[in-house]
Amino acid sequence: MFCSGLMIAAPYGLAITNKKTPEDVAAGLGKITRPIVIWLNFQDCTGCTVATLQSAHPGFADLILNVISLEYHETLMAGSGLQARKALEDAVRKYSGKYILVVEGSIPTKDKGIFMMLAGRPALEVLSDIGSKAAAIIAIGSCASWGGIPSAVPDPTGAVGVADLLPQHSVINLPGCPPNPYTMLGVILQYAADGTFPETDDQRRPKFAFDRNIHDQCTRRAHFDAGNFVKQYGDAGHREGWCLYEMGCKGPDTHAGCSTRNFNDVTDVWPIGIGAPCIGCTEKSIAFKVPMFKVVELHSIAAPPNSYAAINTTYGKVSPLATGLVGLGIGAAAGAGYVASRQFSKVEGDESAPGSKPPAEGPKSGPTPEGGASA
Ligand code: FSX
Ligand code: SF4
Ligand code: F3S
């Protein structure tokens, strides 16, 4: 348990939120009362549940046996039909006003919500009833946070998130499609420890996990700064792990912890890590609204150079070591400084200077915010 506490507290800064050290948080976990959790599924793909099942620190068994008291989860429980319905009614009655309600999936609102019925009741009515008796609500995933995939045009069911329906309630949003399970575990553990939720941003997202920009901490950031862009899936740049900006990566406009906390506890298991652009799944204004191929505007970031950075490697590319160091550790400003310093090391007109010749295959120029390459 101590180990699990450190795993969750340390990387996401719960210690800072609570003004305690990670060790304090972890040690305190042995004294907490397990929070009662009722988990409801609405319009979803169950990916949020599946992602939670993949957590390893703590593992799922440890989570439901030692960390929380999971009273109802229709996907995971053995019972069904009347048996399941009774379990839900009993749990709501017994723990009224005390339980955390975890909502997975969006809620259909068109035509009084008849697009989803639960035990003969519209989902809308079920959420209103069970949500109003909860001490607090965690909206897990983009669907529960604001509608997610079901709300994409033409939005046939009028799908919305929990906070839209229960705006006065204590609702925290954990968007992501799917969300990182450690974000939810961090939130639940803080609630269990002192009955509070972490500080949130203006979209009800916990700052400890959503205060960072994917692009700022992306492992491919040095390639962005160097103007090395994938032009087509499977091209030389893609195979080399270059930046996916021109493939429509929404990382520069997306807040989430994916680049520093990968999925399934496996290094590089996150969209960009496996060669797919970020689709901005944690951003209400981007996910499932902005086309995947559309290049995002660069707001606070300097546009990449419109020529190759003068970096000298055997193959005329950024070395893996330089990429890792600059992208992971040094950050945006230092990364740009590194690239700039290499450029300045080149004497104008000196063709023998490091990096003066572009590689045989690859981009010739940097992108513009509109997505076209500048001349
Ligand atoms: Fe939505 Fe959950 Fe996306 Fe799926 O169930 S957040 S569709 S990955 O996972 O609700
Ligand atoms: Fe990473 Fe995307 Fe930014 Fe490129 S544009 S550095 S792939 S977040
Ligand atoms: Fe989502 Fe982008 Fe992370 S698509 S999972 S926010 S890298």
mmCIF file of C-alpha atoms in Angstrom, residues 71-89 118-119:
data_model
loop_
_atom_site.group_PDB
_atom_site.id
_atom_site.type_symbol
_atom_site.label_atom_id
_atom_site.label_comp_id
_atom_site.label_asym_id
_atom_site.label_seq_id
_atom_site.Cartn_x
_atom_site.Cartn_y
_atom_site.Cartn_z
ATOM 1 C CA GLU A 71 -20.628 -1.281 -3.970
ATOM 2 C CA TYR A 72 -21.910 -1.339 -7.522
ATOM 3 C CA HIS A 73 -20.360 -1.635 -10.981
ATOM 4 C CA GLU A 74 -22.621 -3.340 -13.475
ATOM 5 C CA THR A 75 -19.812 -4.319 -15.848
ATOM 6 C CA LEU A 76 -17.707 -5.970 -13.175
ATOM 7 C CA MET A 77 -20.266 -7.432 -10.788
ATOM 8 C CA ALA A 78 -21.369 -11.034 -11.089
ATOM 9 C CA GLY A 79 -25.062 -10.336 -10.510
ATOM 10 C CA SER A 80 -27.428 -9.119 -13.188
ATOM 11 C CA GLY A 81 -31.087 -8.262 -13.701
ATOM 12 C CA LEU A 82 -33.183 -7.927 -10.535
ATOM 13 C CA GLN A 83 -30.257 -8.971 -8.364
ATOM 14 C CA ALA A 84 -28.103 -6.119 -9.693
ATOM 15 C CA ARG A 85 -30.937 -3.629 -9.459
ATOM 16 C CA LYS A 86 -31.526 -4.530 -5.813
ATOM 17 C CA ALA A 87 -27.805 -4.200 -5.072
ATOM 18 C CA LEU A 88 -27.865 -0.669 -6.492
ATOM 19 C CA GLU A 89 -31.013 0.348 -4.616
ATOM 20 C CA LEU A 118 -31.828 1.465 -17.090
ATOM 21 C CA ALA A 119 -34.194 -0.958 -15.428
#
